[in-house]
Structures are given as C-alpha cells and as structure tokens.
CSV table of C-alpha atoms in Angstrom, one decimal:
chain,number,residue,atom,x,y,z
A,180,MET,CA,2.0,81.5,-172.4
A,181,PRO,CA,3.1,85.4,-172.7
A,182,GLN,CA,0.5,87.7,-173.8
A,183,LEU,CA,1.3,89.6,-177.2
A,184,ALA,CA,2.2,93.1,-177.3
A,185,GLU,CA,-0.9,95.3,-178.9
A,186,THR,CA,0.5,97.2,-182.4
A,187,GLU,CA,-2.7,99.6,-182.5
A,188,PHE,CA,-2.0,103.1,-180.5
A,189,HIS,CA,-5.3,104.9,-179.7
A,190,PHE,CA,-4.9,108.6,-178.9
A,191,GLN,CA,-7.4,111.7,-179.4
A,192,GLU,CA,-9.7,109.6,-181.1
A,193,ARG,CA,-7.1,108.7,-183.7
A,194,SER,CA,-5.5,105.6,-184.2
A,195,TRP,CA,-1.9,104.3,-185.6
A,196,THR,CA,-0.2,101.0,-186.2
A,197,LEU,CA,3.1,100.7,-184.4
A,198,LYS,CA,5.4,98.2,-184.4
A,199,ARG,CA,9.1,97.5,-182.5
A,200,PHE,CA,12.0,97.0,-185.0
A,201,PRO,CA,13.0,94.9,-186.0
A,202,PHE,CA,9.6,93.5,-186.2
A,203,ARG,CA,8.7,90.0,-184.5
A,204,LYS,CA,5.9,87.9,-184.7
A,205,HIS,CA,5.3,87.0,-181.4
A,206,ASP,CA,6.7,90.1,-179.6
A,207,THR,CA,5.3,90.8,-176.1
A,208,LEU,CA,6.7,94.4,-175.7
A,209,ARG,CA,4.6,97.3,-177.3
A,210,ALA,CA,6.5,100.1,-179.4
A,211,TRP,CA,5.4,103.2,-177.3
A,212,ASP,CA,5.1,103.3,-173.3
A,213,ALA,CA,3.0,105.5,-170.8
A,214,ALA,CA,5.7,108.0,-171.1
A,215,ASP,CA,5.1,108.1,-174.4
A,216,GLU,CA,1.2,108.8,-174.3
A,217,LEU,CA,1.6,111.3,-171.1
A,218,LEU,CA,4.3,113.5,-173.3
A,219,LEU,CA,1.5,113.5,-175.9
A,220,GLN,CA,-1.4,114.1,-173.9
A,221,GLU,CA,0.5,117.3,-172.8
A,222,VAL,CA,1.8,118.8,-176.2
A,223,ALA,CA,-0.5,117.5,-179.1
A,224,SER,CA,-2.8,120.4,-178.8
A,225,LYS,CA,-0.6,123.1,-178.0
A,226,ILE,CA,2.2,122.5,-180.5
A,227,ARG,CA,0.6,124.8,-183.4
A,228,HIS,CA,1.6,124.3,-187.4
A,229,ASP,CA,3.9,127.3,-187.5
A,230,GLN,CA,6.2,125.7,-184.9
A,231,THR,CA,9.2,123.8,-185.1
A,232,VAL,CA,9.6,120.9,-183.0
A,233,LEU,CA,12.8,118.4,-182.1
A,234,ILE,CA,12.2,115.3,-181.2
A,235,VAL,CA,14.9,113.5,-179.0
A,236,ASN,CA,15.4,109.6,-178.2
A,237,ASP,CA,12.4,108.4,-179.7
A,238,GLY,CA,12.5,105.0,-179.2
A,239,PHE,CA,10.3,103.3,-182.3
A,240,GLY,CA,8.7,106.4,-183.7
A,241,ALA,CA,5.9,106.8,-181.7
A,242,LEU,CA,6.3,110.5,-180.8
A,243,ALA,CA,7.4,111.4,-184.6
A,244,THR,CA,4.3,109.0,-186.1
A,245,THR,CA,1.7,110.8,-183.9
A,246,LEU,CA,3.2,114.1,-184.4
A,247,ALA,CA,3.9,113.7,-188.0
A,248,GLU,CA,1.4,116.8,-189.4
A,249,PHE,CA,4.2,119.3,-187.5
A,250,GLN,CA,7.6,120.3,-188.5
A,251,ILE,CA,9.6,117.7,-186.7
A,252,HIS,CA,13.5,117.4,-187.0
A,253,TRP,CA,14.3,113.9,-185.6
A,254,LEU,CA,17.3,112.6,-183.7
A,255,ASN,CA,18.5,109.5,-182.4
A,256,ASP,CA,21.8,107.8,-181.8
A,257,SER,CA,20.2,104.2,-182.8
A,258,TYR,CA,20.1,102.8,-186.3
A,259,ILE,CA,17.2,100.8,-185.0
A,260,SER,CA,15.6,103.6,-183.6
A,261,THR,CA,15.9,105.1,-187.1
A,262,GLU,CA,14.3,102.1,-188.9
A,263,ALA,CA,11.3,102.0,-186.5
A,264,CYS,CA,10.6,105.2,-187.1
A,265,ARG,CA,10.6,105.0,-190.7
A,266,GLN,CA,9.0,102.0,-190.9
A,267,ASN,CA,6.1,103.2,-188.7
A,268,LEU,CA,6.0,106.4,-190.3
A,269,GLN,CA,5.4,104.2,-194.1
A,270,ASP,CA,3.1,102.0,-191.8
A,271,ASN,CA,0.6,105.2,-191.3
A,272,ASP,CA,0.9,106.5,-194.7
A,273,HIS,CA,3.3,109.3,-193.6
A,274,ASP,CA,5.9,111.1,-195.9
A,275,GLU,CA,9.4,110.4,-194.1
A,276,ASN,CA,11.1,112.6,-196.6
A,277,GLN,CA,9.2,115.8,-195.1
A,278,PHE,CA,11.0,114.7,-191.7
A,279,HIS,CA,14.7,116.0,-190.9
A,280,TRP,CA,16.8,113.1,-189.7
A,281,HIS,CA,19.9,113.7,-187.2
A,282,ASN,CA,21.9,111.4,-185.6
A,283,SER,CA,23.4,112.2,-181.9
A,284,LEU,CA,27.0,113.6,-183.6
A,285,ASP,CA,25.0,115.5,-186.0
A,286,TRP,CA,23.0,118.1,-184.4
A,287,PRO,CA,20.3,120.6,-186.7
A,288,ASP,CA,22.3,124.0,-186.5
A,289,THR,CA,19.0,125.6,-186.1
A,290,SER,CA,16.5,126.5,-182.5
A,291,PHE,CA,13.1,125.1,-181.6
A,292,ASP,CA,9.8,125.8,-180.2
A,293,TRP,CA,9.8,122.7,-179.1
A,294,VAL,CA,12.0,120.2,-177.6
A,295,LEU,CA,10.9,116.9,-177.1
A,296,ILE,CA,13.0,114.5,-175.0
A,297,LYS,CA,12.9,110.7,-174.1
A,298,LEU,CA,15.4,110.3,-171.5
A,299,PRO,CA,18.3,108.3,-172.0
A,300,LYS,CA,19.1,105.2,-170.2
A,301,SER,CA,23.2,106.4,-169.6
A,302,HIS,CA,23.8,109.7,-167.8
A,303,ALA,CA,26.3,110.4,-169.9
A,304,GLN,CA,24.4,110.5,-173.3
A,305,LEU,CA,22.1,112.8,-171.5
A,306,GLU,CA,24.7,114.9,-170.4
A,307,ASP,CA,25.8,115.2,-173.8
A,308,GLN,CA,22.6,116.2,-175.5
A,309,LEU,CA,22.2,118.7,-173.2
A,310,TYR,CA,25.4,120.3,-174.1
A,311,ARG,CA,24.6,120.2,-177.8
A,312,LEU,CA,20.7,121.6,-177.2
A,313,LYS,CA,22.0,124.8,-175.7
A,314,SER,CA,22.6,125.9,-179.4
A,315,CYS,CA,19.2,124.8,-180.8
A,316,LEU,CA,17.4,126.5,-178.2
A,317,HIS,CA,15.8,130.4,-177.8
A,318,ALA,CA,14.3,132.3,-175.1
A,319,ASP,CA,10.6,130.8,-175.3
A,320,SER,CA,11.9,127.2,-176.6
A,321,LYS,CA,9.6,124.9,-174.2
A,322,ILE,CA,11.8,121.6,-173.4
A,323,ILE,CA,9.9,118.6,-171.8
A,324,ALA,CA,11.4,115.6,-171.3
A,325,SER,CA,9.5,112.0,-170.3
A,326,ALA,CA,10.2,109.1,-168.3
A,327,MET,CA,8.7,106.0,-166.8
A,328,SER,CA,9.2,107.0,-163.1
A,329,LYS,CA,12.1,104.5,-162.3
A,330,ASN,CA,13.8,106.2,-165.4
A,331,LEU,CA,13.8,109.5,-163.8
A,332,HIS,CA,16.7,110.1,-161.5
A,333,SER,CA,17.5,113.0,-159.2
A,334,GLN,CA,20.8,113.5,-161.5
A,335,SER,CA,19.0,114.0,-165.1
A,336,ILE,CA,16.9,116.7,-162.8
A,337,LYS,CA,20.1,118.3,-161.6
A,338,LEU,CA,21.8,117.8,-165.1
A,339,PHE,CA,18.6,119.7,-166.7
A,340,GLU,CA,18.6,123.0,-163.7
A,341,LYS,CA,22.8,122.8,-164.3
A,342,LEU,CA,22.9,122.9,-168.1
A,343,ILE,CA,19.3,124.3,-169.5
A,344,GLY,CA,17.6,126.4,-166.6
A,345,GLU,CA,15.2,125.9,-163.9
A,346,THR,CA,13.4,122.2,-164.0
A,347,HIS,CA,10.5,120.8,-162.1
A,348,THR,CA,8.7,117.5,-162.8
A,349,SER,CA,4.8,116.6,-163.1
A,350,LEU,CA,2.9,114.1,-161.1
A,351,ALA,CA,3.3,110.5,-161.8
A,352,LYS,CA,0.5,109.2,-164.0
A,353,LYS,CA,0.6,105.6,-165.1
A,354,LYS,CA,4.0,105.0,-163.2
A,355,ALA,CA,5.4,107.7,-166.2
A,356,ARG,CA,6.1,111.7,-165.5
A,357,LEU,CA,7.2,114.5,-167.6
A,358,LEU,CA,10.1,117.2,-166.8
A,359,PHE,CA,10.1,120.5,-167.9
A,360,ALA,CA,12.8,122.9,-168.2
A,361,LYS,CA,13.1,126.6,-169.0
A,362,ALA,CA,15.8,127.9,-171.7
A,363,GLU,CA,17.7,130.0,-169.5
A,364,HIS,CA,21.1,128.8,-170.0
A,365,ILE,CA,21.1,128.8,-174.1
A,366,GLU,CA,24.9,130.2,-174.5
A,367,ALA,CA,26.8,127.8,-176.2
A,368,ALA,CA,29.0,125.4,-174.6
A,369,GLU,CA,31.2,122.3,-175.9
A,370,SER,CA,30.4,119.2,-174.7
A,371,PRO,CA,33.2,117.2,-172.8
A,372,TYR,CA,32.5,114.2,-174.8
A,373,PRO,CA,34.4,112.0,-176.3
A,374,LYS,CA,36.1,111.2,-172.6
A,375,GLN,CA,39.4,109.5,-172.7
A,376,TYR,CA,41.7,106.9,-170.9
A,377,SER,CA,44.8,104.6,-171.2
A,378,LEU,CA,44.9,101.0,-171.2
A,379,GLU,CA,48.4,100.4,-170.4
A,380,ALA,CA,48.5,97.0,-171.0
A,381,TYR,CA,47.5,96.5,-174.3
A,382,GLN,CA,49.1,100.2,-175.8
A,383,LEU,CA,45.9,101.7,-176.3
A,384,GLU,CA,44.3,105.4,-175.9
A,385,VAL,CA,40.6,104.8,-175.7
A,386,PHE,CA,38.2,107.4,-176.5
A,387,ASN,CA,34.8,107.1,-175.8
A,388,HIS,CA,31.1,109.0,-177.0
A,389,ALA,CA,28.7,109.6,-174.8
A,390,ALA,CA,26.3,107.0,-175.6
A,391,VAL,CA,29.1,103.9,-175.3
A,392,PHE,CA,28.9,101.7,-172.9
A,393,SER,CA,31.3,101.7,-170.0
A,394,GLN,CA,32.7,105.6,-170.8
A,395,GLN,CA,35.9,106.3,-168.6
A,396,LYS,CA,37.1,102.7,-167.7
A,397,LEU,CA,37.0,99.4,-169.4
A,398,ASP,CA,34.0,97.4,-169.2
A,399,ILE,CA,34.9,93.9,-167.3
A,400,GLY,CA,33.3,91.5,-170.0
A,401,THR,CA,35.4,92.9,-172.7
A,402,ALA,CA,38.3,92.9,-170.2
A,403,PHE,CA,37.8,89.1,-169.8
A,404,LEU,CA,37.9,88.6,-173.5
A,405,LEU,CA,41.0,90.3,-174.0
A,406,GLU,CA,42.7,88.9,-171.1
A,407,ASN,CA,41.6,85.5,-172.9
A,408,PHE,CA,42.2,86.4,-176.5
A,409,PRO,CA,41.9,84.4,-179.6
A,410,LYS,CA,45.4,82.7,-180.5
A,411,GLY,CA,47.0,80.6,-183.2
A,412,ASN,CA,44.0,81.5,-185.4
A,413,ASN,CA,45.1,82.1,-189.1
A,414,ALA,CA,42.0,84.1,-189.6
A,415,GLU,CA,42.0,86.2,-192.6
A,416,LYS,CA,38.6,88.4,-191.7
A,417,ILE,CA,37.8,88.9,-188.2
A,418,ILE,CA,34.8,90.7,-187.3
A,419,ASP,CA,33.8,92.7,-183.9
A,420,LEU,CA,30.3,92.2,-183.5
A,421,GLY,CA,28.4,95.0,-181.3
A,422,CYS,CA,31.7,96.8,-181.3
A,423,GLY,CA,31.1,99.5,-178.8
A,424,ASN,CA,34.2,101.5,-178.6
A,425,GLY,CA,36.0,98.8,-180.9
A,426,LEU,CA,38.8,97.4,-178.4
A,427,LEU,CA,37.9,93.7,-179.0
A,428,GLY,CA,38.4,94.9,-183.4
A,429,LEU,CA,41.4,96.7,-182.4
A,430,ARG,CA,43.1,94.0,-180.1
A,431,ALA,CA,42.7,91.8,-183.4
A,432,ALA,CA,44.2,94.2,-185.7
A,433,GLN,CA,47.2,94.4,-183.5
A,434,LEU,CA,47.4,90.5,-182.9
A,435,PHE,CA,46.1,89.8,-186.6
A,436,PRO,CA,48.2,92.2,-189.0
A,437,GLU,CA,47.3,90.7,-192.4
A,438,ALA,CA,43.3,90.1,-191.6
A,439,ASP,CA,40.8,92.1,-192.2
A,440,ILE,CA,38.7,93.8,-189.8
A,441,GLU,CA,35.0,94.7,-189.5
A,442,PHE,CA,33.5,96.8,-186.9
A,443,TYR,CA,29.3,96.4,-186.5
A,444,ASP,CA,27.1,98.4,-184.4
A,445,GLU,CA,23.7,99.8,-184.3
A,446,SER,CA,24.9,102.8,-182.5
A,447,TYR,CA,26.3,106.2,-184.1
A,448,SER,CA,28.5,107.1,-181.2
A,449,ALA,CA,29.9,103.5,-181.2
A,450,ILE,CA,31.2,103.6,-184.8
A,451,ALA,CA,32.4,106.7,-184.2
A,452,SER,CA,34.1,105.5,-181.3
A,453,ALA,CA,35.5,102.9,-183.1
A,454,GLN,CA,37.0,104.9,-185.7
A,455,LEU,CA,38.3,107.4,-183.7
A,456,ASN,CA,40.1,104.8,-181.6
A,457,ALA,CA,41.6,103.3,-185.0
A,458,GLU,CA,43.1,106.8,-186.0
A,459,GLN,CA,44.2,108.0,-182.6
A,460,ASN,CA,46.1,104.5,-182.0
A,461,HIS,CA,47.6,104.3,-185.5
A,462,LEU,CA,45.4,101.5,-186.5
A,463,MET,CA,43.7,103.0,-189.5
A,464,SER,CA,44.2,101.3,-192.7
A,465,LYS,CA,42.1,100.0,-195.7
A,466,ARG,CA,41.8,96.7,-194.0
A,467,LEU,CA,39.2,98.2,-191.2
A,468,ARG,CA,35.7,98.4,-191.9
A,469,PHE,CA,33.2,100.2,-189.8
A,470,VAL,CA,29.5,99.4,-190.8
A,471,HIS,CA,26.4,101.1,-188.7
A,472,GLY,CA,23.7,98.3,-189.0
A,473,ASP,CA,21.6,96.1,-187.6
A,474,CYS,CA,23.5,93.5,-186.3
A,475,LEU,CA,24.9,91.5,-189.1
A,476,ASP,CA,22.2,92.5,-191.9
A,477,GLN,CA,25.4,93.7,-194.1
A,478,ALA,CA,27.7,91.0,-194.0
A,479,SER,CA,28.1,88.6,-196.4
A,480,ASP,CA,27.6,84.9,-196.0
A,481,ASN,CA,30.3,82.5,-195.5
A,482,SER,CA,32.7,85.5,-195.3
A,483,ALA,CA,34.7,85.3,-191.9
A,484,ASP,CA,37.1,83.3,-189.9
A,485,LEU,CA,36.1,84.8,-186.6
A,486,ILE,CA,33.7,86.6,-185.0
A,487,LEU,CA,34.2,88.4,-181.5
A,488,ASN,CA,31.1,89.3,-179.5
A,489,ASN,CA,30.2,91.1,-176.1
A,490,PRO,CA,26.3,90.9,-176.7
A,491,PRO,CA,23.9,93.7,-175.1
A,492,PHE,CA,21.1,92.3,-172.7
A,493,HIS,CA,19.0,95.7,-172.9
A,494,GLN,CA,17.3,97.6,-176.0
A,495,GLN,CA,16.7,100.9,-174.3
A,496,HIS,CA,15.6,100.6,-170.8
A,497,SER,CA,13.9,97.1,-171.9
A,498,ILE,CA,15.4,93.6,-171.1
A,499,SER,CA,15.8,91.1,-173.8
A,500,SER,CA,17.3,88.6,-175.4
A,501,HIS,CA,16.5,88.6,-178.4
A,502,ILE,CA,19.3,90.8,-180.1
A,503,ALA,CA,22.1,88.3,-179.0
A,504,LYS,CA,20.4,85.1,-180.1
A,505,GLN,CA,19.9,87.4,-183.4
A,506,MET,CA,23.7,88.0,-183.4
A,507,PHE,CA,24.0,84.1,-183.0
A,508,ARG,CA,22.1,83.1,-186.0
A,509,GLN,CA,23.6,85.9,-188.1
A,510,SER,CA,26.7,84.8,-187.2
A,511,TRP,CA,26.2,81.0,-188.2
A,512,LYS,CA,25.5,82.6,-191.4
A,513,THR,CA,28.4,84.8,-191.8
A,514,LEU,CA,31.1,82.8,-190.8
A,515,LYS,CA,33.1,80.3,-193.2
A,516,LYS,CA,32.8,76.5,-192.3
A,517,GLY,CA,35.3,76.0,-189.2
A,518,GLY,CA,35.2,79.6,-188.4
A,519,GLU,CA,34.5,80.3,-184.7
A,520,LEU,CA,31.9,82.6,-182.5
A,521,TRP,CA,33.7,83.7,-179.4
A,522,VAL,CA,30.9,85.6,-176.9
A,523,VAL,CA,31.5,86.8,-173.4
A,524,ALA,CA,28.7,87.5,-171.1
A,525,ASN,CA,27.2,87.1,-167.9
A,526,ARG,CA,27.1,83.8,-166.7
A,527,HIS,CA,23.4,83.6,-165.6
A,528,LEU,CA,22.7,84.7,-169.4
A,529,GLY,CA,22.9,81.0,-170.3
A,530,TYR,CA,23.9,81.9,-174.1
A,531,HIS,CA,25.4,77.9,-174.4
A,532,LYS,CA,21.8,77.0,-174.9
A,533,ASP,CA,21.5,79.3,-177.8
A,534,LEU,CA,24.8,78.7,-178.9
A,535,GLN,CA,24.4,75.1,-178.7
A,536,ALA,CA,21.2,75.0,-180.5
A,537,ILE,CA,22.4,77.3,-183.4
A,538,PHE,CA,25.7,75.6,-184.2
A,539,GLY,CA,25.4,71.8,-182.6
A,540,ASN,CA,28.1,72.9,-180.6
A,541,HIS,CA,29.8,74.9,-177.9
A,542,HIS,CA,32.9,75.2,-175.4
A,543,ILE,CA,33.5,77.2,-172.5
A,544,VAL,CA,36.9,78.8,-172.9
A,545,GLN,CA,37.2,80.2,-169.6
A,546,SER,CA,34.8,81.8,-166.8
A,547,ASN,CA,34.8,83.3,-163.6
A,548,SER,CA,32.2,84.0,-160.8
A,549,LYS,CA,30.5,86.4,-163.0
A,550,PHE,CA,31.1,85.9,-167.0
A,551,VAL,CA,31.7,83.1,-169.4
A,552,ILE,CA,33.6,82.9,-172.4
A,553,LEU,CA,31.8,80.6,-175.1
A,554,LYS,CA,33.3,79.4,-178.5
A,555,ALA,CA,31.3,77.9,-181.2
A,556,GLN,CA,32.2,76.5,-184.4
A,557,LYS,CA,30.2,76.2,-187.9
A,558,ASN,CA,31.0,72.9,-188.7
A,559,ARG,CA,28.0,72.5,-191.6
C-alpha cells in the first residue's frame, strides 16, 4: 500500500499543517517539496519585516504560509493553488487578508526587495513572467528561484540571464537547487505573449497566453477530437471542461449555433485565452459563459447535454490521474439523463475503466496509435 503523505511541515523549530488542494484523505503527495525547503533555508532569516516580498508559483502555499509574518504579494496562474494557499493560511491561523493576491495577468504595480519564484513547468510561462517581473524590480532586488534539479534546465538559466541579469545556481541538496539572478535588466519590456497561429481548416485565429498548453500549434489530442467531433446531437448546453484556449467549445459554438456553451478551467491564462479567442473570432455572445474554478464545482447538476474534455494528467510537476477522475465524476452529476461525456486522452492512461465505473458504460468513438476518444452516457 502506498505511504500516505505527511502534512506537518517542520522548519526552524516551528511546524505548520500543509495540505494539497483539493484535499484527498489518502493523498500520497506532500504540499511541499525539497525545493521549497531549500528556498526557505536561504531566505527565512534574511528577510526583514520592513521589506516587501513577491512570491510567484507557490504550488500549495508552503512558502506563503511559512513566511506569512512578512509583507507578502502572492501571484499564481492557478485557481487550485490559490485556494490551497488560502486554506493553508487559515489552517495555520494566518489572516489571508493581510496578503496581496495577484494572478498571472494581473501583476502588482510596485517594486520588491525580494522575489521568490518556484520555476514553472512551462518555458513559455517562465519567459512571460520574467518579462512582467522587470517592472517589479529595483537595483537591489534579490531574485531567487527554486526547483527540483531535474526541472532546472539550462534554457531557464539563459532566460534569467537574458531578461533579468547575471545568474548562477547553487549546489544540489536533496535533489533541489536554487537560482540567483541580479536585477540588472530592469527596464520595462513588453511580453511577447499571447502568441497567435491560424487554424484554416476551422476558420479560427488562435491566441494563447503563456501558461496555456501547446503554445504555437494545435495540440494533437485536441486535433484528434476536432477531427471526430460529435455530430447530430441536439444539444442545448455544451461544456468545454478543462478548456485551455477554448478550441473545443468554440468549435461547438460554430456547429451548434443555438446551444449555450460554457468554458471551465482552473487557469487564469486559459480562461483569458478562451475569451480572447471568442472575441477575435467573432463568436462572443450571451450564449458563452467562462468559469474560472476547480473542475465543475460551479456547474449545476443535471444541466448539460454534452461535455467535451481533454483532461490533464499532471498537477504542476507531478503526474496524477486524480484530476481526470474528478472531472469524470463531476461530469456525471452535471449531465442530464441521456447526456454524453466525450473524452480524448492518451491510450495508455486507461480512462475507459474509470468511465465504466462511474457511468456504467463507455464506447470507443475513434482511436489511433497514440490517442483514443471515449464516449460515456448518463443513463440513470
């Protein structure tokens, strides 16, 4: 049986209760990693109470909770990470209202003495963040990033050197490393994001903010579902679940002109990209609704006729199937009787077993050597 994750984080003779979000009783993954510990060891005794701190990409709030006594601005692209941080602050008797909260497209308009960054998985997201960070620096700002060694790549170091200044890294400790950058290139510069490409086959211009998956081309899973899109369905309400840039929902808007279309994602950048794509392709209307949240938590039960889903199998740097399973369970609740969930996924993930367990049925719509499109219907 897998070992359950510890929830008590001990540091400098103090301890905090830290949990991942959404909380799972039998979770095997901790809410912090060795990169968090190494970064805290470096800065916790050096930050003064009169100094300002910007924390970026703090996965579940471990950095924020541990450093809550300081003047913190907290920035993240993820709704789930934000809710985790808020919950961990509350669980450790900290006032979340003392924090300044920001998302990836709403950066603070002040400069900081300390900038603490957990390196994101996406190179594009890091590039966008460093462009935006420039206006938050002064000549004496201290910029420190942390990552597990396997996730700290040479291209990340080159980005810091190009956009921020002289950069060096620490020795590895518990398979984690720190990156130190000097605030040398602090003149304001515009981020090159969102990026744009054309999908002529569907008469769509596609715009992607930096944190959205598959920046400059159509990802092959979405392409496969677009090629095998539902037909002959008299759907009145369609949901693009985990919408990313919203292409599945926008294709539905083209093919089902009378249907209401809802877009759900936990990424601020994803929802902003989906809205931008609806506007730029002249598909924006009162029929479209964009929801930033945790899967389908904000959806009404028994309300949808069709749900389209290209589920993630990562949460930050960790591979996990729990998000997909949550999406499937909530899809069953959200669908009307007779409604259908269409899922495109890598074949090896074996989602047909989960759909069979939840819906009592599944059907393979189409498959190739890499992907499979599965359909499940709510019959009860």
